[in-house]
JSON list of C-alpha atoms in Angstrom, two decimals:
[
{"chain": "A", "resi": 665, "resn": "UNK", "atom": "CA", "xyz": [-35.06, 19.25, 119.07]},
{"chain": "A", "resi": 666, "resn": "UNK", "atom": "CA", "xyz": [-33.45, 21.67, 121.46]},
{"chain": "A", "resi": 667, "resn": "UNK", "atom": "CA", "xyz": [-33.99, 21.15, 125.20]},
{"chain": "A", "resi": 668, "resn": "UNK", "atom": "CA", "xyz": [-36.53, 23.80, 126.20]},
{"chain": "A", "resi": 669, "resn": "UNK", "atom": "CA", "xyz": [-35.61, 23.44, 129.87]},
{"chain": "A", "resi": 670, "resn": "UNK", "atom": "CA", "xyz": [-32.18, 24.96, 129.18]},
{"chain": "A", "resi": 671, "resn": "UNK", "atom": "CA", "xyz": [-33.77, 27.80, 127.22]},
{"chain": "A", "resi": 672, "resn": "UNK", "atom": "CA", "xyz": [-36.24, 28.43, 130.05]},
{"chain": "A", "resi": 673, "resn": "UNK", "atom": "CA", "xyz": [-33.39, 28.50, 132.58]},
{"chain": "A", "resi": 674, "resn": "UNK", "atom": "CA", "xyz": [-31.37, 30.93, 130.48]},
{"chain": "A", "resi": 675, "resn": "UNK", "atom": "CA", "xyz": [-34.38, 33.19, 129.88]},
{"chain": "A", "resi": 676, "resn": "UNK", "atom": "CA", "xyz": [-35.09, 33.17, 133.63]},
{"chain": "A", "resi": 677, "resn": "UNK", "atom": "CA", "xyz": [-31.47, 34.09, 134.40]},
{"chain": "A", "resi": 678, "resn": "UNK", "atom": "CA", "xyz": [-31.59, 36.92, 131.89]},
{"chain": "A", "resi": 679, "resn": "UNK", "atom": "CA", "xyz": [-34.83, 38.25, 133.36]},
{"chain": "A", "resi": 680, "resn": "UNK", "atom": "CA", "xyz": [-33.29, 38.16, 136.85]},
{"chain": "A", "resi": 681, "resn": "UNK", "atom": "CA", "xyz": [-30.69, 40.62, 135.58]},
{"chain": "A", "resi": 682, "resn": "UNK", "atom": "CA", "xyz": [-33.41, 43.19, 134.91]},
{"chain": "A", "resi": 683, "resn": "UNK", "atom": "CA", "xyz": [-33.13, 46.18, 137.28]},
{"chain": "A", "resi": 684, "resn": "UNK", "atom": "CA", "xyz": [-35.59, 46.15, 140.22]},
{"chain": "A", "resi": 685, "resn": "UNK", "atom": "CA", "xyz": [-37.46, 49.19, 138.85]},
{"chain": "A", "resi": 686, "resn": "UNK", "atom": "CA", "xyz": [-38.59, 47.09, 135.88]},
{"chain": "A", "resi": 687, "resn": "UNK", "atom": "CA", "xyz": [-40.00, 44.18, 137.87]},
{"chain": "A", "resi": 688, "resn": "UNK", "atom": "CA", "xyz": [-43.43, 44.66, 136.27]},
{"chain": "A", "resi": 689, "resn": "UNK", "atom": "CA", "xyz": [-41.87, 44.00, 132.88]},
{"chain": "A", "resi": 690, "resn": "UNK", "atom": "CA", "xyz": [-39.84, 41.00, 134.07]},
{"chain": "A", "resi": 691, "resn": "UNK", "atom": "CA", "xyz": [-42.36, 38.35, 132.95]},
{"chain": "A", "resi": 692, "resn": "UNK", "atom": "CA", "xyz": [-42.73, 39.95, 129.52]},
{"chain": "A", "resi": 693, "resn": "UNK", "atom": "CA", "xyz": [-38.98, 40.22, 129.16]},
{"chain": "A", "resi": 694, "resn": "UNK", "atom": "CA", "xyz": [-38.52, 36.58, 130.15]},
{"chain": "A", "resi": 695, "resn": "UNK", "atom": "CA", "xyz": [-40.99, 35.52, 127.45]},
{"chain": "A", "resi": 696, "resn": "UNK", "atom": "CA", "xyz": [-39.21, 37.76, 124.92]},
{"chain": "A", "resi": 697, "resn": "UNK", "atom": "CA", "xyz": [-35.81, 36.35, 125.92]},
{"chain": "A", "resi": 698, "resn": "UNK", "atom": "CA", "xyz": [-37.17, 32.82, 125.56]},
{"chain": "A", "resi": 699, "resn": "UNK", "atom": "CA", "xyz": [-38.70, 33.50, 122.14]},
{"chain": "A", "resi": 700, "resn": "UNK", "atom": "CA", "xyz": [-35.52, 35.19, 120.91]},
{"chain": "A", "resi": 701, "resn": "UNK", "atom": "CA", "xyz": [-33.31, 32.34, 122.12]},
{"chain": "A", "resi": 702, "resn": "UNK", "atom": "CA", "xyz": [-35.57, 29.71, 120.53]},
{"chain": "A", "resi": 703, "resn": "UNK", "atom": "CA", "xyz": [-35.68, 31.60, 117.26]},
{"chain": "A", "resi": 704, "resn": "UNK", "atom": "CA", "xyz": [-31.91, 32.01, 117.14]},
{"chain": "A", "resi": 705, "resn": "UNK", "atom": "CA", "xyz": [-31.24, 28.37, 117.96]},
{"chain": "A", "resi": 706, "resn": "UNK", "atom": "CA", "xyz": [-33.81, 27.12, 115.44]},
{"chain": "A", "resi": 707, "resn": "UNK", "atom": "CA", "xyz": [-31.99, 29.00, 112.67]},
{"chain": "A", "resi": 708, "resn": "UNK", "atom": "CA", "xyz": [-28.80, 27.10, 113.41]},
{"chain": "A", "resi": 709, "resn": "UNK", "atom": "CA", "xyz": [-28.21, 23.88, 111.52]},
{"chain": "A", "resi": 710, "resn": "UNK", "atom": "CA", "xyz": [-28.08, 21.64, 114.59]},
{"chain": "A", "resi": 711, "resn": "UNK", "atom": "CA", "xyz": [-28.76, 17.95, 115.06]},
{"chain": "A", "resi": 712, "resn": "UNK", "atom": "CA", "xyz": [-30.13, 16.23, 118.11]},
{"chain": "A", "resi": 713, "resn": "UNK", "atom": "CA", "xyz": [-27.88, 14.18, 120.35]},
{"chain": "A", "resi": 714, "resn": "UNK", "atom": "CA", "xyz": [-29.72, 11.06, 119.19]},
{"chain": "A", "resi": 715, "resn": "UNK", "atom": "CA", "xyz": [-29.02, 11.86, 115.52]},
{"chain": "A", "resi": 716, "resn": "UNK", "atom": "CA", "xyz": [-25.39, 12.55, 116.36]},
{"chain": "A", "resi": 717, "resn": "UNK", "atom": "CA", "xyz": [-25.04, 9.24, 118.22]},
{"chain": "A", "resi": 718, "resn": "UNK", "atom": "CA", "xyz": [-26.63, 7.30, 115.34]},
{"chain": "A", "resi": 719, "resn": "UNK", "atom": "CA", "xyz": [-24.25, 8.86, 112.81]},
{"chain": "A", "resi": 720, "resn": "UNK", "atom": "CA", "xyz": [-21.31, 8.24, 115.13]},
{"chain": "A", "resi": 721, "resn": "UNK", "atom": "CA", "xyz": [-22.23, 4.55, 115.34]},
{"chain": "A", "resi": 722, "resn": "UNK", "atom": "CA", "xyz": [-22.56, 4.33, 111.54]},
{"chain": "A", "resi": 723, "resn": "UNK", "atom": "CA", "xyz": [-19.16, 5.96, 111.14]},
{"chain": "A", "resi": 724, "resn": "UNK", "atom": "CA", "xyz": [-17.62, 3.57, 113.66]},
{"chain": "A", "resi": 725, "resn": "UNK", "atom": "CA", "xyz": [-19.02, 0.52, 111.82]},
{"chain": "A", "resi": 726, "resn": "UNK", "atom": "CA", "xyz": [-17.77, 1.94, 108.51]},
{"chain": "A", "resi": 727, "resn": "UNK", "atom": "CA", "xyz": [-14.31, 2.51, 110.01]},
{"chain": "A", "resi": 728, "resn": "UNK", "atom": "CA", "xyz": [-14.24, -1.08, 111.30]},
{"chain": "A", "resi": 729, "resn": "UNK", "atom": "CA", "xyz": [-15.18, -2.43, 107.86]},
{"chain": "A", "resi": 730, "resn": "UNK", "atom": "CA", "xyz": [-12.55, -0.25, 106.19]},
{"chain": "A", "resi": 731, "resn": "UNK", "atom": "CA", "xyz": [-9.89, -1.45, 108.63]},
{"chain": "A", "resi": 732, "resn": "UNK", "atom": "CA", "xyz": [-10.84, -5.08, 107.94]},
{"chain": "A", "resi": 733, "resn": "UNK", "atom": "CA", "xyz": [-10.67, -4.53, 104.18]},
{"chain": "A", "resi": 734, "resn": "UNK", "atom": "CA", "xyz": [-7.27, -2.83, 104.50]},
{"chain": "A", "resi": 735, "resn": "UNK", "atom": "CA", "xyz": [-5.97, -5.80, 106.51]},
{"chain": "A", "resi": 736, "resn": "UNK", "atom": "CA", "xyz": [-7.33, -8.25, 103.95]},
{"chain": "A", "resi": 737, "resn": "UNK", "atom": "CA", "xyz": [-5.76, -6.28, 101.10]},
{"chain": "A", "resi": 738, "resn": "UNK", "atom": "CA", "xyz": [-2.41, -6.18, 102.91]},
{"chain": "A", "resi": 739, "resn": "UNK", "atom": "CA", "xyz": [-2.56, -9.98, 103.38]},
{"chain": "A", "resi": 740, "resn": "UNK", "atom": "CA", "xyz": [-3.32, -10.52, 99.70]},
{"chain": "A", "resi": 741, "resn": "UNK", "atom": "CA", "xyz": [-0.51, -8.20, 98.64]},
{"chain": "A", "resi": 742, "resn": "UNK", "atom": "CA", "xyz": [1.90, -9.93, 101.05]},
{"chain": "A", "resi": 743, "resn": "UNK", "atom": "CA", "xyz": [1.08, -13.29, 99.43]},
{"chain": "A", "resi": 744, "resn": "UNK", "atom": "CA", "xyz": [1.92, -11.78, 96.08]},
{"chain": "A", "resi": 745, "resn": "UNK", "atom": "CA", "xyz": [-1.63, -11.97, 94.91]},
{"chain": "A", "resi": 746, "resn": "UNK", "atom": "CA", "xyz": [-2.32, -8.36, 94.07]},
{"chain": "A", "resi": 747, "resn": "UNK", "atom": "CA", "xyz": [-6.02, -7.94, 93.29]},
{"chain": "A", "resi": 748, "resn": "UNK", "atom": "CA", "xyz": [-6.87, -8.24, 89.62]},
{"chain": "A", "resi": 749, "resn": "UNK", "atom": "CA", "xyz": [-8.54, -5.03, 88.49]},
{"chain": "A", "resi": 750, "resn": "UNK", "atom": "CA", "xyz": [-10.21, -6.80, 85.54]},
{"chain": "A", "resi": 751, "resn": "UNK", "atom": "CA", "xyz": [-12.04, -9.17, 87.91]},
{"chain": "A", "resi": 752, "resn": "UNK", "atom": "CA", "xyz": [-14.53, -6.42, 88.81]}
]
């Protein structure tokens, strides 16, 4: 989920840019800015930081396993015992 605090802050900053003569419309514009920002961000294919961190950890564990298997294969090949493909 996208952090609504950041969207609120951005919408507030945008509404502060409204000329002084339109102060009456400032609150409505801020709500419109907020809704537009949320809508645009929701259409993007984004993941949460938590999801990203979980996938990063999975990838790291997979990389570690792959490295270990590559080392083991290199040791076997160095001993002259190339893996037998028919053993699978």
